[in-house]
Amino acid sequence: MKRSMIAVVAVVGLATPAWGENPVKEGGREVGQGFKKLGKETGRAFKEAGKETGKAFKEAGKETGHAFKEGGTEVGQGFKKMGKETGSGAKKAGRSVGEWFRDLGRNIRRFFRGE
C-alpha cells in the first residue's frame, strides 16, 4: 500500500503543474481557433468580393464591346454611304470628261473634214 500511495502522490505531484498550464493552453487554443476562424471568414469575404468585382468587370466589358460594335457599324454605314456618293460623283465626272473628249474628237474630225 505504501508503494501504491507513493505512486499516487507521484502522479498527482507530476500532474499538478499540468493543471496549472491547462487554462493557459486552453486559452491559447481558443485564441488560435478564433484567429483561424477569423482568417477563414476573411478569406471567404475576399473571395466573394473578388467574384463580384470580376462579374462587374465582365459586364462592363460586354457593354463596352457592344458600344464599340454599334459605333463601328454606324461608322461603317457612314463610310458606305460616303463611298456611294463619291462613286456617283466620280461616275458623273467620268461621264463629263468622256463627253468632253468625244466632243473634242468630233470637233477635230470636223476641222480636218472642213465642216
PDB file of C-alpha atoms in Angstrom:
ATOM      1  CA  MET A   1       0.000   0.000   0.000  1.00  0.00           C
ATOM      2  CA  LYS A   2       2.920   2.275   0.632  1.00  0.00           C
ATOM      3  CA  ARG A   3       4.083   1.763  -2.904  1.00  0.00           C
ATOM      4  CA  SER A   4       0.688   2.486  -4.407  1.00  0.00           C
ATOM      5  CA  MET A   5       0.357   5.541  -2.192  1.00  0.00           C
ATOM      6  CA  ILE A   6       3.765   6.754  -3.338  1.00  0.00           C
ATOM      7  CA  ALA A   7       2.747   6.154  -6.923  1.00  0.00           C
ATOM      8  CA  VAL A   8      -0.486   8.144  -6.465  1.00  0.00           C
ATOM      9  CA  VAL A   9       1.379  11.001  -4.802  1.00  0.00           C
ATOM     10  CA  ALA A  10       3.975  10.969  -7.565  1.00  0.00           C
ATOM     11  CA  VAL A  11       1.325  11.032 -10.305  1.00  0.00           C
ATOM     12  CA  VAL A  12      -0.591  13.824  -8.546  1.00  0.00           C
ATOM     13  CA  GLY A  13       2.633  15.721  -7.983  1.00  0.00           C
ATOM     14  CA  LEU A  14       3.601  15.464 -11.619  1.00  0.00           C
ATOM     15  CA  ALA A  15       0.102  16.287 -12.839  1.00  0.00           C
ATOM     16  CA  THR A  16      -0.289  19.391 -10.679  1.00  0.00           C
ATOM     17  CA  PRO A  17       1.954  21.600 -12.848  1.00  0.00           C
ATOM     18  CA  ALA A  18      -0.019  20.436 -15.899  1.00  0.00           C
ATOM     19  CA  TRP A  19      -3.250  21.530 -14.196  1.00  0.00           C
ATOM     20  CA  GLY A  20      -1.737  24.992 -13.805  1.00  0.00           C
ATOM     21  CA  GLU A  21      -0.831  25.136 -17.501  1.00  0.00           C
ATOM     22  CA  ASN A  22      -4.141  23.713 -18.658  1.00  0.00           C
ATOM     23  CA  PRO A  23      -6.123  27.010 -18.552  1.00  0.00           C
ATOM     24  CA  VAL A  24      -3.270  28.772 -20.363  1.00  0.00           C
ATOM     25  CA  LYS A  25      -3.152  26.076 -23.029  1.00  0.00           C
ATOM     26  CA  GLU A  26      -6.927  26.153 -23.392  1.00  0.00           C
ATOM     27  CA  GLY A  27      -6.885  29.946 -23.665  1.00  0.00           C
ATOM     28  CA  GLY A  28      -4.160  29.721 -26.281  1.00  0.00           C
ATOM     29  CA  ARG A  29      -6.135  27.151 -28.237  1.00  0.00           C
ATOM     30  CA  GLU A  30      -9.248  29.316 -28.109  1.00  0.00           C
ATOM     31  CA  VAL A  31      -7.306  32.356 -29.326  1.00  0.00           C
ATOM     32  CA  GLY A  32      -5.711  30.266 -32.064  1.00  0.00           C
ATOM     33  CA  GLN A  33      -9.060  28.852 -33.143  1.00  0.00           C
ATOM     34  CA  GLY A  34     -10.539  32.355 -33.078  1.00  0.00           C
ATOM     35  CA  PHE A  35      -7.789  33.614 -35.389  1.00  0.00           C
ATOM     36  CA  LYS A  36      -8.243  30.579 -37.632  1.00  0.00           C
ATOM     37  CA  LYS A  37     -11.997  31.206 -37.845  1.00  0.00           C
ATOM     38  CA  LEU A  38     -11.430  34.911 -38.479  1.00  0.00           C
ATOM     39  CA  GLY A  39      -8.938  34.070 -41.211  1.00  0.00           C
ATOM     40  CA  LYS A  40     -11.390  31.708 -42.912  1.00  0.00           C
ATOM     41  CA  GLU A  41     -14.182  34.287 -42.750  1.00  0.00           C
ATOM     42  CA  THR A  42     -11.894  36.995 -44.099  1.00  0.00           C
ATOM     43  CA  GLY A  43     -10.788  34.663 -46.894  1.00  0.00           C
ATOM     44  CA  ARG A  44     -14.398  33.927 -47.814  1.00  0.00           C
ATOM     45  CA  ALA A  45     -15.213  37.650 -47.796  1.00  0.00           C
ATOM     46  CA  PHE A  46     -12.270  38.399 -50.107  1.00  0.00           C
ATOM     47  CA  LYS A  47     -13.274  35.509 -52.374  1.00  0.00           C
ATOM     48  CA  GLU A  48     -16.850  36.793 -52.650  1.00  0.00           C
ATOM     49  CA  ALA A  49     -15.685  40.363 -53.212  1.00  0.00           C
ATOM     50  CA  GLY A  50     -13.352  39.115 -55.923  1.00  0.00           C
ATOM     51  CA  LYS A  51     -16.169  37.239 -57.627  1.00  0.00           C
ATOM     52  CA  GLU A  52     -18.421  40.301 -57.535  1.00  0.00           C
ATOM     53  CA  THR A  53     -15.632  42.511 -58.873  1.00  0.00           C
ATOM     54  CA  GLY A  54     -14.970  40.008 -61.658  1.00  0.00           C
ATOM     55  CA  LYS A  55     -18.642  39.910 -62.593  1.00  0.00           C
ATOM     56  CA  ALA A  56     -18.772  43.711 -62.665  1.00  0.00           C
ATOM     57  CA  PHE A  57     -15.719  43.883 -64.957  1.00  0.00           C
ATOM     58  CA  LYS A  58     -17.212  41.195 -67.197  1.00  0.00           C
ATOM     59  CA  GLU A  59     -20.481  43.118 -67.552  1.00  0.00           C
ATOM     60  CA  ALA A  60     -18.637  46.378 -68.178  1.00  0.00           C
ATOM     61  CA  GLY A  61     -16.574  44.638 -70.843  1.00  0.00           C
ATOM     62  CA  LYS A  62     -19.688  43.298 -72.547  1.00  0.00           C
ATOM     63  CA  GLU A  63     -21.310  46.737 -72.541  1.00  0.00           C
ATOM     64  CA  THR A  64     -18.146  48.347 -73.883  1.00  0.00           C
ATOM     65  CA  GLY A  65     -17.909  45.689 -76.579  1.00  0.00           C
ATOM     66  CA  HIS A  66     -21.497  46.257 -77.640  1.00  0.00           C
ATOM     67  CA  ALA A  67     -20.927  50.017 -77.741  1.00  0.00           C
ATOM     68  CA  PHE A  68     -17.838  49.568 -79.932  1.00  0.00           C
ATOM     69  CA  LYS A  69     -19.739  47.188 -82.201  1.00  0.00           C
ATOM     70  CA  GLU A  70     -22.643  49.612 -82.617  1.00  0.00           C
ATOM     71  CA  GLY A  71     -20.289  52.532 -83.137  1.00  0.00           C
ATOM     72  CA  GLY A  72     -18.313  50.557 -85.703  1.00  0.00           C
ATOM     73  CA  THR A  73     -21.491  49.611 -87.521  1.00  0.00           C
ATOM     74  CA  GLU A  74     -22.594  53.236 -87.662  1.00  0.00           C
ATOM     75  CA  VAL A  75     -19.178  54.389 -88.870  1.00  0.00           C
ATOM     76  CA  GLY A  76     -19.145  51.607 -91.464  1.00  0.00           C
ATOM     77  CA  GLN A  77     -22.563  52.592 -92.756  1.00  0.00           C
ATOM     78  CA  GLY A  78     -21.428  56.225 -92.916  1.00  0.00           C
ATOM     79  CA  PHE A  79     -18.370  55.239 -94.954  1.00  0.00           C
ATOM     80  CA  LYS A  80     -20.521  53.066 -97.188  1.00  0.00           C
ATOM     81  CA  LYS A  81     -22.888  55.968 -97.832  1.00  0.00           C
ATOM     82  CA  MET A  82     -19.996  58.359 -98.490  1.00  0.00           C
ATOM     83  CA  GLY A  83     -18.442  55.794-100.817  1.00  0.00           C
ATOM     84  CA  LYS A  84     -21.646  55.508-102.832  1.00  0.00           C
ATOM     85  CA  GLU A  85     -21.963  59.291-103.037  1.00  0.00           C
ATOM     86  CA  THR A  86     -18.317  59.644-104.012  1.00  0.00           C
ATOM     87  CA  GLY A  87     -18.701  56.870-106.555  1.00  0.00           C
ATOM     88  CA  SER A  88     -21.750  58.577-108.048  1.00  0.00           C
ATOM     89  CA  GLY A  89     -19.869  61.855-108.230  1.00  0.00           C
ATOM     90  CA  ALA A  90     -16.867  60.168-109.830  1.00  0.00           C
ATOM     91  CA  LYS A  91     -19.129  58.415-112.290  1.00  0.00           C
ATOM     92  CA  LYS A  92     -20.739  61.721-113.262  1.00  0.00           C
ATOM     93  CA  ALA A  93     -17.332  63.353-113.569  1.00  0.00           C
ATOM     94  CA  GLY A  94     -16.138  60.443-115.676  1.00  0.00           C
ATOM     95  CA  ARG A  95     -19.112  60.803-117.979  1.00  0.00           C
ATOM     96  CA  SER A  96     -18.498  64.531-118.256  1.00  0.00           C
ATOM     97  CA  VAL A  97     -14.827  64.004-119.080  1.00  0.00           C
ATOM     98  CA  GLY A  98     -15.762  61.270-121.527  1.00  0.00           C
ATOM     99  CA  GLU A  99     -18.316  63.501-123.218  1.00  0.00           C
ATOM    100  CA  TRP A 100     -15.769  66.323-123.348  1.00  0.00           C
ATOM    101  CA  PHE A 101     -13.239  64.064-125.090  1.00  0.00           C
ATOM    102  CA  ARG A 102     -15.894  62.804-127.523  1.00  0.00           C
ATOM    103  CA  ASP A 103     -16.842  66.377-128.325  1.00  0.00           C
ATOM    104  CA  LEU A 104     -13.174  67.241-128.744  1.00  0.00           C
ATOM    105  CA  GLY A 105     -12.708  64.277-131.091  1.00  0.00           C
ATOM    106  CA  ARG A 106     -15.772  65.318-133.152  1.00  0.00           C
ATOM    107  CA  ASN A 107     -14.532  68.859-133.352  1.00  0.00           C
ATOM    108  CA  ILE A 108     -11.114  67.695-134.534  1.00  0.00           C
ATOM    109  CA  ARG A 109     -12.761  65.493-137.197  1.00  0.00           C
ATOM    110  CA  ARG A 110     -14.931  68.335-138.380  1.00  0.00           C
ATOM    111  CA  PHE A 111     -11.922  70.587-138.588  1.00  0.00           C
ATOM    112  CA  PHE A 112      -9.977  68.194-140.736  1.00  0.00           C
ATOM    113  CA  ARG A 113     -13.002  67.376-142.885  1.00  0.00           C
ATOM    114  CA  GLY A 114     -13.586  71.014-143.363  1.00  0.00           C
ATOM    115  CA  GLU A 115     -17.064  71.077-141.981  1.00  0.00           C
TER     116      GLU A 115
END
